[in-house]
Structure formats: C-alpha cells, structure tokens
Amino acid sequence: MPADSTCFRPRCLSRIAGVTEQDILDRGIELIAISFVDNAGLTRAKSITAAKAQAAATRGVGSPHAFSIFQGDDGMSTATGFEAVGDTRLVPDLDRLAGGLEGWGWAPGDLYDQDGEPWDFCTRSFLKRQTARLAEAGFEMKMSYEHEWYAETSLGKPAHSTPAYSLSSTAEAAAYMREVAMRLAAFGVTVDQIHPEYSHGQMEVSVAAADPVAAADNCVATRHAIRTAWPVTGIRPSFAPVSRADGLGNGCHLHVSLWRDGKNLMGSDPQRELGLTSEGNSFMAGVLREYRALASLGCACPLSYRRLAPNRWTGAYVCWGVENRETPFRFIRAGKPTRPDGVNAEVKVLDSSANPYLMAGAVIAAGLAGLADGIELPDPVQIEPSRVADELGLELLPENLLAAADALEASQLLRGALGERLHDAIVAVRRGEAASAAQLDDDALLEAYRWRY
Ligand code: GLU
Ligand code: MG
C-alpha cells in the first residue's frame, strides 16, 4: 500500500503544489484530456474538469487493465476471459499541462496499479526507466519526432495539390498551416519547420529536440494539436502509414543524439570521419543490431508494411547511411554552422502507429547494449540499398505485421528491457491485429485504418 493512502507518490503532491483550479481556469482550461498510448500505438484518453485536476493528480482516474491488449482496430488480442477484469489509475502529469483553446487542455498520464506502483504496462514509465539507465551510465539523449500526415478537406479532397514541397502548395495550404502552427504552440510544442510534403495533401512538421520523455510527450501533443484543427478548419488529418492508394507513406521519424557533459557524441570527435565518436558509433551499432525488432515497435499497423519499400525514402533493408534517405537509419551530419550540436541519427522506420514512449525507450535500451558490447557500425550504404542488398547480405525489414511480431518475440534484449509481461502483450497485440487484418482486402484495410491514428 502507498505510505500516504491519499496519494500514490509523494511527488504527486509536490507536482501539483500551487496548481489550483483557478490557475487552470485562468489558462483557459475547463476540461483536461489525459492521454496514454497503448501497445497498438493508439492514443487513448480520459477527460476531467479543472475542478477535479488536483484529485486526479493525487489519486488518478480509473482505467481498465484491458488497455494493455487493445489493438488498433479496438479488438482485444487475447481470449483468456480476463479482459474485463482489473483496473489501473491514470495520473495526469500536470507539469506538462498545455492547451487552453476552446476551453480544453491536455496532459500526458502515467498508469499506476491499484497499490500505487507504476503499472507493468505503462509505456511512459518504461521510458522513464530507460532514461534513468542512460543517466546512470553517464549519458543524456535529445530526441524529436518529425511527423508527416495527410490533410483532407471536408469535400474529401487533399488540402493542397502538388508540386511537392512547393511555394504554390504552401500558398494553397497557408491558412491551415498557420492554424496548425498556432495550435502546436498552444500545446507547448516548438515548431522548427512546417511545409507541404511530397504527395497531394501531405504535410510535415519538425519540432525542437528535448529529453526523451518530453520528446515522446511532444509527439502526442503534436498529433493532438493537429487533430484539434479539424473542427475549426474542416481539414481532417490522417496519420495512417498510408492514407491514399496513390500517395506516398506518412512517416514519423525519430531523431536522436547522444550527449555527455554537454557534448554531442554523434559529432564531436575531430579525429574521426563524420565526427562520430566511438561511443556514438557503438550506440548506433546497438540500435542497428535490433532494427527488425524496433521496426515491430515503430510499425504497429498492418498498413505500416505497405509504406516500407525501396524508392520511397523509407528504406526496406536493415542498414544505415550518411544522409541517405533510402536507408531506414540515417546519419545526419548537419550544416557546418550547427555542428556538432545539430548532428543526429534519424530512425526513419517508424510511422505514427508507433507508441513514442515504447520506441524511445527501446532505442535507448538497444543503444546502451551496443555501448556495453563495444560493437561498431558496418560501412554506411551510400546507394539505394536494394541494388547492393545481395552483395552486402542486407537483411530485409519485416515484410508484414506477423513477421514483425516474430522479430520482437525473438529479441531477448527488448524482452529484458520491456519486462516479460509488456513484451508478451505487445507481441500478442501485433499477432491479434495481424489476424484481424488478414480478413480484409487491400482497399478495405486502407479504409479501416485511414483515420485511426
Ligand atoms: N514519406 C517518407 C516516409 O514515409 C519520408 C520522406 C522523407 O524522407 O521526408 O517515411
Ligand atoms: Mg518527410
């Protein structure tokens, strides 16, 4: 039992010290949506009034155990008969409360069991544990999630036409982009760049890097801010890996850099090519070694595997490259004025079906293992990888959700980091969802998932 039966954690109380209902109302927030991301990558939410914020931050609100086995299609992945039994407490992190538009705020939540311990299936707690391991090893990381999405008007037309990345599509989508940028700021997300992407209606936003938990929270906030523009503009966002049969995929790339004592270990060794220190190299090698299992975390949707193909800037083979957009793991040297701080590695494999907490935590675990084993990256691939895949013996990324589930199940490293129960649950969710998807043909699958994320 918790020491103080009114509060799961003493820090819950300090966290809300001074935050009164009036403070929240003064920020224009009457209602608060508390989010958590499930193992299928869906962001679920429960909402409270400002008057209940203090109570929720100390005691949490009820949330069912079953969320650990929810699929992206709202099916449940097992038939044990216990799906309906058991509750957790969802506790909003009011330090990250943001919003204040149309009377609404948002805060990310942590899930605790009924005795006040972090719940085994709480993915935000998993990321906190991995971040603590990183700190114990003497490192820090900066991360940011870069989103692509498809925007559609109320008439069912793309919100902008092509040419890709053009000034004319920027003019066409200007009012929408302004609304989205304003909303991102309201939800505490700093926009670095926003523009129309390659395909009709495709948009992209990149945001400032932050520590891993803040970056994952920002990922949730980014999608939420963009979704809230829908009722106001009539433009609906689709974060599905593929939104139109004739469009390119939507990625959600994770940019990472490894730091110690204020130095970016991805770019601060003047003696080595690219500036990549031996520790930065081992960290990346550890991530690359787990890439097929990481793909299972980052690509939770049956449609994810339609996105991963050669010649689409997503990558289909396990390899890395220097500024090579056809490799799923891309080293970015950054321009001279921003070196070494701006140097980073981009995990391109994921899309918006990725749970950002699981993904960031798993990247940390894989990188730390690479450091512990002192392994090194192979040579970078500087050409479209399918042209040299046979010669170099490159492995394919998983080709579908079932293969991804197998890759995750086989990863002892992620099993250790996630804990057996969470690991098993994610594998079960992937398999359950793959079985449901097998009932649908290509068109039906696209329709079923188009607006899910
Ligand atoms: N749209 C591509 C994807 O699905 C990425 C394009 C880019 O490199 O920005 O990941
Ligand atoms: Mg892009």
Coordinates of C-alpha atoms and ligand atoms in Angstrom, one line a residue:
M1 CA 0.0 0.0 0.0
P2 CA 1.2 3.5 -0.6
A3 CA 2.6 5.3 2.5
D4 CA 0.0 8.0 2.1
S5 CA -3.3 6.5 1.1
T6 CA -4.5 9.7 -0.5
C7 CA -1.6 9.8 -2.9
F8 CA 0.3 7.2 -4.9
R9 CA 3.6 9.0 -4.8
P10 CA 4.8 11.9 -2.6
R11 CA 5.9 13.6 -5.8
C12 CA 2.3 13.7 -7.0
L13 CA 1.6 16.2 -4.2
S14 CA 4.7 18.4 -4.9
R15 CA 3.9 18.2 -8.6
I16 CA 0.6 20.0 -8.1
A17 CA 1.6 22.2 -5.2
G18 CA 0.3 25.7 -6.1
V19 CA -1.8 24.4 -9.1
T20 CA -5.3 25.3 -8.1
E21 CA -8.5 25.0 -10.1
Q22 CA -8.4 28.8 -10.6
D23 CA -4.8 28.6 -12.0
I24 CA -6.1 26.1 -14.5
L25 CA -9.2 28.1 -15.4
D26 CA -7.0 31.2 -15.8
R27 CA -5.1 29.4 -18.5
G28 CA -8.4 29.0 -20.4
I29 CA -8.7 25.3 -19.5
E30 CA -12.0 24.0 -18.3
L31 CA -11.6 20.4 -19.3
I32 CA -8.4 18.3 -19.4
A33 CA -7.9 15.3 -21.7
I34 CA -5.4 12.9 -20.0
S35 CA -3.7 10.7 -22.6
F36 CA -1.8 7.4 -22.6
V37 CA -0.6 5.5 -25.6
D38 CA -1.5 1.8 -25.8
N39 CA 0.6 -1.1 -27.2
A40 CA -1.0 -0.8 -30.6
G41 CA 0.1 2.8 -30.8
L42 CA -3.4 4.3 -30.4
T43 CA -3.6 7.3 -28.1
R44 CA -6.4 6.8 -25.6
A45 CA -7.8 9.4 -23.3
K46 CA -10.0 10.1 -20.3
S47 CA -11.1 13.6 -19.6
I48 CA -11.7 15.5 -16.3
T49 CA -12.9 19.0 -15.3
A50 CA -10.4 21.6 -13.9
A51 CA -12.2 21.2 -10.6
K52 CA -11.0 17.5 -10.5
A53 CA -7.4 18.1 -11.6
Q54 CA -5.9 18.1 -8.1
A55 CA -7.8 14.9 -7.1
A56 CA -6.8 13.2 -10.4
A57 CA -3.1 14.2 -9.9
T58 CA -3.1 12.6 -6.5
R59 CA -5.4 9.6 -6.9
G60 CA -5.7 9.1 -10.6
V61 CA -8.7 8.2 -12.5
G62 CA -9.8 4.6 -13.2
S63 CA -8.7 2.9 -16.4
P64 CA -9.1 -0.8 -17.3
H65 CA -6.4 -3.4 -17.5
A66 CA -7.7 -4.3 -20.9
F67 CA -5.9 -1.4 -22.5
S68 CA -2.7 -3.4 -22.4
I69 CA -4.2 -5.7 -25.0
F70 CA -6.2 -3.3 -27.1
Q71 CA -5.5 -3.4 -30.8
G72 CA -5.5 -0.5 -33.3
D73 CA -8.9 -1.7 -34.5
D74 CA -10.3 -1.8 -30.9
G75 CA -10.3 -5.6 -30.9
M76 CA -8.6 -7.3 -28.0
S77 CA -5.7 -9.5 -28.6
T78 CA -6.4 -12.5 -26.3
A79 CA -9.4 -14.6 -25.4
T80 CA -8.3 -15.6 -21.8
G81 CA -11.6 -14.4 -20.4
F82 CA -9.9 -11.9 -18.1
E83 CA -10.1 -8.9 -20.5
A84 CA -12.8 -7.2 -18.5
V85 CA -11.1 -7.7 -15.0
G86 CA -8.8 -5.3 -13.3
D87 CA -8.3 -1.5 -13.0
T88 CA -5.3 0.9 -13.0
R89 CA -5.1 4.5 -12.1
L90 CA -4.3 7.1 -14.8
V91 CA -2.5 10.1 -13.2
P92 CA -2.1 13.3 -15.2
D93 CA 1.3 14.9 -15.3
L94 CA 0.2 18.5 -14.6
D95 CA 3.7 19.8 -15.2
R96 CA 3.1 19.1 -18.9
L97 CA -0.5 20.6 -18.9
A98 CA -0.9 22.6 -22.1
G99 CA -3.6 23.9 -24.4
G100 CA -6.3 26.4 -23.4
L101 CA -8.0 26.5 -26.8
E102 CA -11.8 26.3 -26.8
G103 CA -11.7 25.6 -23.1
W104 CA -9.6 22.4 -23.4
G105 CA -6.3 21.4 -22.1
W106 CA -4.2 18.2 -22.4
A107 CA -1.8 16.4 -20.1
P108 CA 0.0 13.1 -20.6
G109 CA -0.7 10.4 -18.0
D110 CA 1.2 7.7 -16.1
L111 CA -0.5 4.5 -15.3
Y112 CA -0.2 3.0 -11.8
D113 CA -1.6 -0.2 -10.3
Q114 CA -4.1 0.0 -7.5
D115 CA -1.3 -0.1 -5.0
G116 CA 0.4 2.9 -6.4
E117 CA 3.3 1.2 -8.2
P118 CA 4.0 2.0 -11.9
W119 CA 1.9 -0.4 -13.8
D120 CA 3.9 -3.1 -15.7
F121 CA 2.2 -2.0 -19.0
C122 CA 2.7 1.8 -18.5
T123 CA 4.8 2.7 -21.5
R124 CA 5.7 6.2 -20.2
S125 CA 7.1 4.6 -17.1
F126 CA 9.1 2.2 -19.3
L127 CA 10.7 5.2 -21.0
K128 CA 11.4 6.8 -17.6
R129 CA 13.2 3.7 -16.5
Q130 CA 15.3 3.6 -19.7
T131 CA 16.1 7.3 -19.3
A132 CA 17.3 6.6 -15.8
R133 CA 19.5 3.8 -17.0
L134 CA 21.0 6.2 -19.5
A135 CA 21.7 8.7 -16.8
E136 CA 23.3 6.0 -14.6
A137 CA 25.7 5.2 -17.5
G138 CA 26.6 8.9 -17.6
F139 CA 24.7 9.9 -20.8
E140 CA 21.8 12.0 -21.9
M141 CA 19.8 12.0 -25.1
K142 CA 18.0 14.6 -27.2
M143 CA 15.2 13.4 -29.3
S144 CA 12.4 14.7 -31.5
Y145 CA 9.6 13.1 -33.5
E146 CA 9.0 14.5 -37.0
H147 CA 5.5 13.9 -38.3
E148 CA 4.1 13.5 -41.8
W149 CA 0.4 13.4 -42.3
Y150 CA -2.3 13.6 -45.0
A151 CA -4.7 16.5 -44.7
E152 CA -8.1 16.3 -46.4
T153 CA -10.8 19.0 -46.8
S154 CA -14.5 18.4 -45.8
L155 CA -15.2 17.8 -49.5
G156 CA -12.9 14.7 -49.4
K157 CA -10.1 16.5 -51.4
P158 CA -6.4 16.8 -50.5
A159 CA -5.8 20.1 -48.6
H160 CA -3.2 21.0 -51.2
S161 CA -2.0 19.9 -54.6
T162 CA 1.5 19.4 -55.9
P163 CA 4.3 20.3 -56.9
A164 CA 5.9 18.6 -54.0
Y165 CA 7.4 20.9 -51.3
S166 CA 6.4 23.9 -53.4
L167 CA 5.6 27.6 -52.7
S168 CA 2.4 27.1 -54.6
S169 CA 1.2 24.3 -52.3
T170 CA 2.4 26.5 -49.4
A171 CA 0.1 29.3 -50.6
E172 CA -2.8 26.9 -51.0
A173 CA -2.4 25.4 -47.5
A174 CA -1.3 28.7 -45.9
A175 CA -4.3 29.3 -43.6
Y176 CA -4.3 25.7 -42.5
M177 CA -0.6 25.8 -41.7
R178 CA -1.0 28.9 -39.7
E179 CA -3.8 27.4 -37.7
V180 CA -1.7 24.2 -37.0
A181 CA 1.4 26.3 -36.0
M182 CA -0.7 28.3 -33.6
R183 CA -2.2 25.2 -32.0
L184 CA 1.2 23.5 -31.7
A185 CA 2.5 26.5 -29.8
A186 CA -0.6 26.3 -27.5
F187 CA 0.2 22.7 -26.8
G188 CA 3.8 23.6 -25.8
V189 CA 5.5 22.3 -29.0
T190 CA 8.2 24.4 -30.7
V191 CA 7.9 24.2 -34.4
D192 CA 11.2 24.1 -36.3
Q193 CA 9.7 23.7 -39.8
I194 CA 6.3 23.1 -41.4
H195 CA 5.6 22.5 -45.0
P196 CA 3.6 20.6 -47.6
E197 CA 5.4 17.3 -48.3
Y198 CA 5.7 15.2 -51.5
S199 CA 2.2 13.9 -52.2
H200 CA -1.2 15.6 -52.6
G201 CA -2.4 16.8 -49.2
Q202 CA 0.7 15.5 -47.4
M203 CA 2.2 17.8 -44.7
E204 CA 5.2 17.6 -42.5
V205 CA 6.3 19.3 -39.3
S206 CA 9.6 19.0 -37.4
V207 CA 9.9 20.2 -33.8
A208 CA 12.6 21.1 -31.4
A209 CA 14.6 18.3 -29.7
A210 CA 14.0 17.6 -26.0
D211 CA 14.9 14.9 -23.4
P212 CA 13.3 11.5 -24.3
V213 CA 10.2 11.7 -22.1
A214 CA 9.5 15.3 -23.2
A215 CA 10.0 14.3 -26.8
A216 CA 7.5 11.5 -26.5
D217 CA 5.0 13.8 -24.8
N218 CA 5.6 16.3 -27.6
C219 CA 4.8 13.6 -30.1
V220 CA 1.4 13.0 -28.5
A221 CA 0.9 16.8 -28.2
T222 CA 1.8 17.3 -31.9
R223 CA -0.8 14.9 -33.2
H224 CA -3.4 16.2 -30.8
A225 CA -2.7 19.8 -31.7
I226 CA -3.1 18.9 -35.4
R227 CA -6.3 17.0 -34.8
T228 CA -7.8 19.9 -32.9
A229 CA -7.5 22.0 -36.1
W230 CA -10.0 19.7 -37.8
P231 CA -13.3 21.1 -36.2
V232 CA -12.1 24.6 -36.8
T233 CA -10.7 24.3 -40.4
G234 CA -12.7 21.4 -41.7
I235 CA -9.4 19.8 -42.6
R236 CA -9.0 16.3 -41.2
P237 CA -5.6 14.8 -40.6
S238 CA -4.8 11.2 -41.3
F239 CA -1.7 9.9 -39.5
A240 CA -2.0 6.4 -41.1
P241 CA 1.2 4.9 -42.5
V242 CA -0.6 5.1 -45.9
S243 CA -3.6 7.4 -46.3
R244 CA -4.3 7.1 -50.1
A245 CA -3.6 4.3 -52.5
D246 CA -2.0 6.8 -54.9
G247 CA 0.1 8.7 -52.2
L248 CA 3.4 8.1 -50.5
G249 CA 3.6 6.9 -46.9
N250 CA 3.5 9.0 -43.8
G251 CA 6.5 8.6 -41.6
C252 CA 7.1 9.7 -38.0
H253 CA 10.9 9.8 -37.9
L254 CA 12.7 9.8 -34.6
H255 CA 15.8 12.0 -34.5
V256 CA 18.3 11.1 -31.7
S257 CA 21.6 12.3 -30.4
L258 CA 23.7 11.0 -27.5
W259 CA 25.3 13.5 -25.1
R260 CA 27.7 13.5 -22.2
D261 CA 28.9 16.6 -20.3
G262 CA 27.3 18.9 -22.7
K263 CA 29.0 17.3 -25.8
N264 CA 27.1 15.7 -28.6
L265 CA 28.8 12.3 -29.1
M266 CA 27.3 12.0 -32.5
G267 CA 29.6 14.7 -33.9
S268 CA 32.3 15.9 -31.6
D269 CA 35.3 13.8 -32.4
P270 CA 37.5 15.8 -34.8
Q271 CA 39.8 12.8 -35.3
R272 CA 37.1 10.6 -36.7
E273 CA 35.3 10.7 -40.0
L274 CA 31.9 12.4 -39.6
G275 CA 32.9 13.5 -36.1
L276 CA 31.1 10.4 -34.8
T277 CA 32.8 9.4 -31.5
S278 CA 33.4 5.7 -30.8
E279 CA 30.7 5.8 -28.2
G280 CA 28.2 7.4 -30.7
N281 CA 29.2 4.7 -33.1
S282 CA 28.6 1.8 -30.7
F283 CA 25.3 3.3 -29.6
M284 CA 24.2 3.5 -33.3
A285 CA 25.5 -0.1 -33.9
G286 CA 23.4 -1.3 -31.0
V287 CA 20.3 0.3 -32.5
L288 CA 21.0 -1.1 -35.9
R289 CA 21.5 -4.6 -34.4
E290 CA 17.9 -4.5 -33.0
Y291 CA 16.4 -2.9 -36.1
R292 CA 14.0 -5.6 -37.1
A293 CA 12.6 -5.8 -33.5
L294 CA 12.5 -2.0 -33.3
A295 CA 10.5 -2.0 -36.6
S296 CA 7.9 -4.0 -34.8
L297 CA 7.5 -1.3 -32.2
G298 CA 7.6 1.5 -34.7
C299 CA 5.3 -0.1 -37.2
A300 CA 2.2 -1.3 -35.3
C301 CA -0.3 -1.0 -38.1
P302 CA -1.0 -3.7 -40.7
L303 CA -0.6 -0.9 -43.3
S304 CA 2.8 0.0 -42.0
Y305 CA 4.3 -2.6 -44.2
R306 CA 2.9 -1.1 -47.3
R307 CA 4.9 2.0 -46.6
L308 CA 8.2 0.3 -46.2
A309 CA 9.5 -0.3 -49.8
P310 CA 12.6 0.7 -51.9
N311 CA 12.5 4.1 -53.7
R312 CA 10.1 5.7 -51.2
W313 CA 12.6 7.2 -48.8
T314 CA 11.6 4.8 -46.1
G315 CA 14.1 2.0 -46.5
A316 CA 13.3 -1.7 -46.8
Y317 CA 16.7 -3.2 -45.7
V318 CA 18.4 -3.1 -42.4
C319 CA 21.3 -0.7 -43.0
W320 CA 22.4 2.8 -42.2
G321 CA 23.7 5.6 -44.5
V322 CA 25.1 9.1 -44.3
E323 CA 22.4 11.5 -45.4
N324 CA 20.9 8.6 -47.5
R325 CA 17.1 8.8 -47.4
E326 CA 16.8 5.3 -48.7
T327 CA 18.3 3.8 -45.6
P328 CA 16.0 3.4 -42.6
F329 CA 18.7 4.6 -40.2
R330 CA 20.2 7.8 -41.5
F331 CA 23.1 9.7 -40.1
I332 CA 22.7 13.5 -40.5
R333 CA 25.9 15.5 -40.4
A334 CA 24.1 18.9 -40.2
G335 CA 25.4 22.0 -41.8
K336 CA 28.7 23.4 -40.6
P337 CA 27.2 26.3 -38.6
T338 CA 25.1 23.8 -36.5
R339 CA 27.9 21.2 -35.9
P340 CA 28.4 19.4 -33.7
D341 CA 25.2 20.2 -31.8
G342 CA 22.9 19.5 -34.7
V343 CA 24.4 16.2 -35.7
N344 CA 21.9 13.3 -35.2
A345 CA 20.7 9.9 -36.3
E346 CA 17.3 9.5 -37.8
V347 CA 15.3 6.4 -37.1
K348 CA 13.2 6.5 -40.2
V349 CA 11.4 3.2 -39.9
L350 CA 8.6 4.3 -37.7
D351 CA 5.2 5.8 -38.6
S352 CA 2.5 7.3 -36.4
S353 CA 1.3 3.9 -35.3
A354 CA 4.5 3.9 -33.1
N355 CA 4.0 4.3 -29.4
P356 CA 6.6 7.1 -28.9
Y357 CA 7.3 6.0 -25.3
L358 CA 8.0 2.4 -26.3
M359 CA 10.0 3.5 -29.3
A360 CA 12.3 6.0 -27.5
G361 CA 12.8 3.6 -24.6
A362 CA 13.7 0.7 -26.9
V363 CA 16.1 2.8 -28.8
I364 CA 17.9 3.7 -25.6
A365 CA 18.0 0.1 -24.5
A366 CA 19.4 -1.1 -27.8
G367 CA 21.9 1.7 -27.9
L368 CA 23.1 1.1 -24.3
A369 CA 23.6 -2.6 -25.2
G370 CA 25.7 -1.6 -28.2
L371 CA 27.8 0.6 -25.9
A372 CA 28.2 -2.2 -23.3
D373 CA 29.3 -4.7 -26.0
G374 CA 31.6 -2.1 -27.7
I375 CA 30.3 -3.1 -31.2
E376 CA 30.9 -1.0 -34.3
L377 CA 28.8 0.1 -37.3
P378 CA 29.4 -1.6 -40.6
D379 CA 30.3 0.7 -43.5
P380 CA 27.4 3.0 -44.4
V381 CA 25.3 2.2 -47.5
Q382 CA 25.5 5.2 -49.9
I383 CA 23.3 4.0 -52.7
E384 CA 19.7 2.7 -53.0
P385 CA 20.2 -0.4 -50.8
S386 CA 18.2 -2.9 -52.9
R387 CA 21.0 -2.5 -55.5
V388 CA 23.6 -3.9 -53.1
A389 CA 21.4 -6.0 -50.8
D390 CA 22.6 -9.4 -52.1
E391 CA 26.3 -8.3 -52.4
L392 CA 26.3 -7.0 -48.8
G393 CA 23.9 -9.6 -47.4
L394 CA 21.5 -7.0 -46.1
E395 CA 18.5 -8.3 -44.2
L396 CA 15.0 -7.2 -45.1
L397 CA 12.9 -5.3 -42.6
P398 CA 9.8 -7.3 -41.5
E399 CA 7.5 -7.6 -44.5
N400 CA 4.3 -7.7 -42.5
L401 CA 2.9 -7.5 -39.0
L402 CA 3.3 -11.2 -38.3
A403 CA 7.0 -11.1 -39.3
A404 CA 7.4 -8.0 -37.1
A405 CA 5.8 -9.8 -34.1
D406 CA 8.2 -12.7 -34.7
A407 CA 11.2 -10.3 -34.7
L408 CA 10.0 -8.7 -31.5
E409 CA 9.4 -12.0 -29.8
A410 CA 13.0 -13.1 -30.8
S411 CA 14.6 -10.0 -29.3
Q412 CA 15.9 -11.1 -25.8
L413 CA 17.3 -7.6 -25.4
L414 CA 13.9 -5.9 -25.7
R415 CA 12.3 -8.7 -23.6
G416 CA 14.8 -7.8 -20.8
A417 CA 14.2 -4.1 -21.2
L418 CA 10.4 -4.1 -21.5
G419 CA 9.9 -6.9 -18.9
E420 CA 8.3 -10.2 -19.9
R421 CA 4.7 -9.1 -19.4
L422 CA 4.9 -5.9 -21.5
H423 CA 6.9 -7.8 -24.2
D424 CA 4.4 -10.6 -24.3
A425 CA 1.5 -8.2 -24.5
I426 CA 3.0 -6.2 -27.5
V427 CA 3.7 -9.5 -29.4
A428 CA 0.1 -10.6 -28.7
V429 CA -1.3 -7.3 -29.8
R430 CA 0.7 -7.5 -33.1
R431 CA -0.4 -11.1 -33.7
G432 CA -4.1 -10.3 -32.9
E433 CA -4.1 -7.3 -35.2
A434 CA -2.4 -9.3 -38.0
A435 CA -5.1 -12.0 -37.7
S436 CA -7.9 -9.4 -37.9
A437 CA -6.3 -7.6 -40.8
A438 CA -6.0 -10.9 -42.7
Q439 CA -9.8 -10.8 -43.1
L440 CA -9.6 -7.6 -45.2
D441 CA -8.5 -7.0 -48.7
D442 CA -6.1 -4.1 -49.6
D443 CA -8.8 -1.5 -50.1
A444 CA -10.8 -2.4 -47.0
L445 CA -7.6 -2.3 -44.9
L446 CA -6.8 1.2 -46.2
E447 CA -10.3 2.4 -45.4
A448 CA -10.3 0.7 -41.9
Y449 CA -7.1 2.4 -40.8
R450 CA -7.1 5.7 -42.7
W451 CA -8.4 7.7 -39.8
R452 CA -7.3 5.6 -36.8
Y453 CA -4.2 7.4 -35.6
Ligands
GLU1 N1 7.4 9.9 -46.7 C1 8.5 9.2 -46.3 C2 8.2 8.1 -45.2 O1 7.2 7.5 -45.3 C3 9.7 10.0 -45.8 C4 10.1 11.1 -46.7 C5 11.2 11.9 -46.1 O2 12.3 11.5 -46.0 O3 10.9 13.0 -45.6 O4 8.8 7.9 -44.2
MG2 MG 9.4 14.0 -44.8

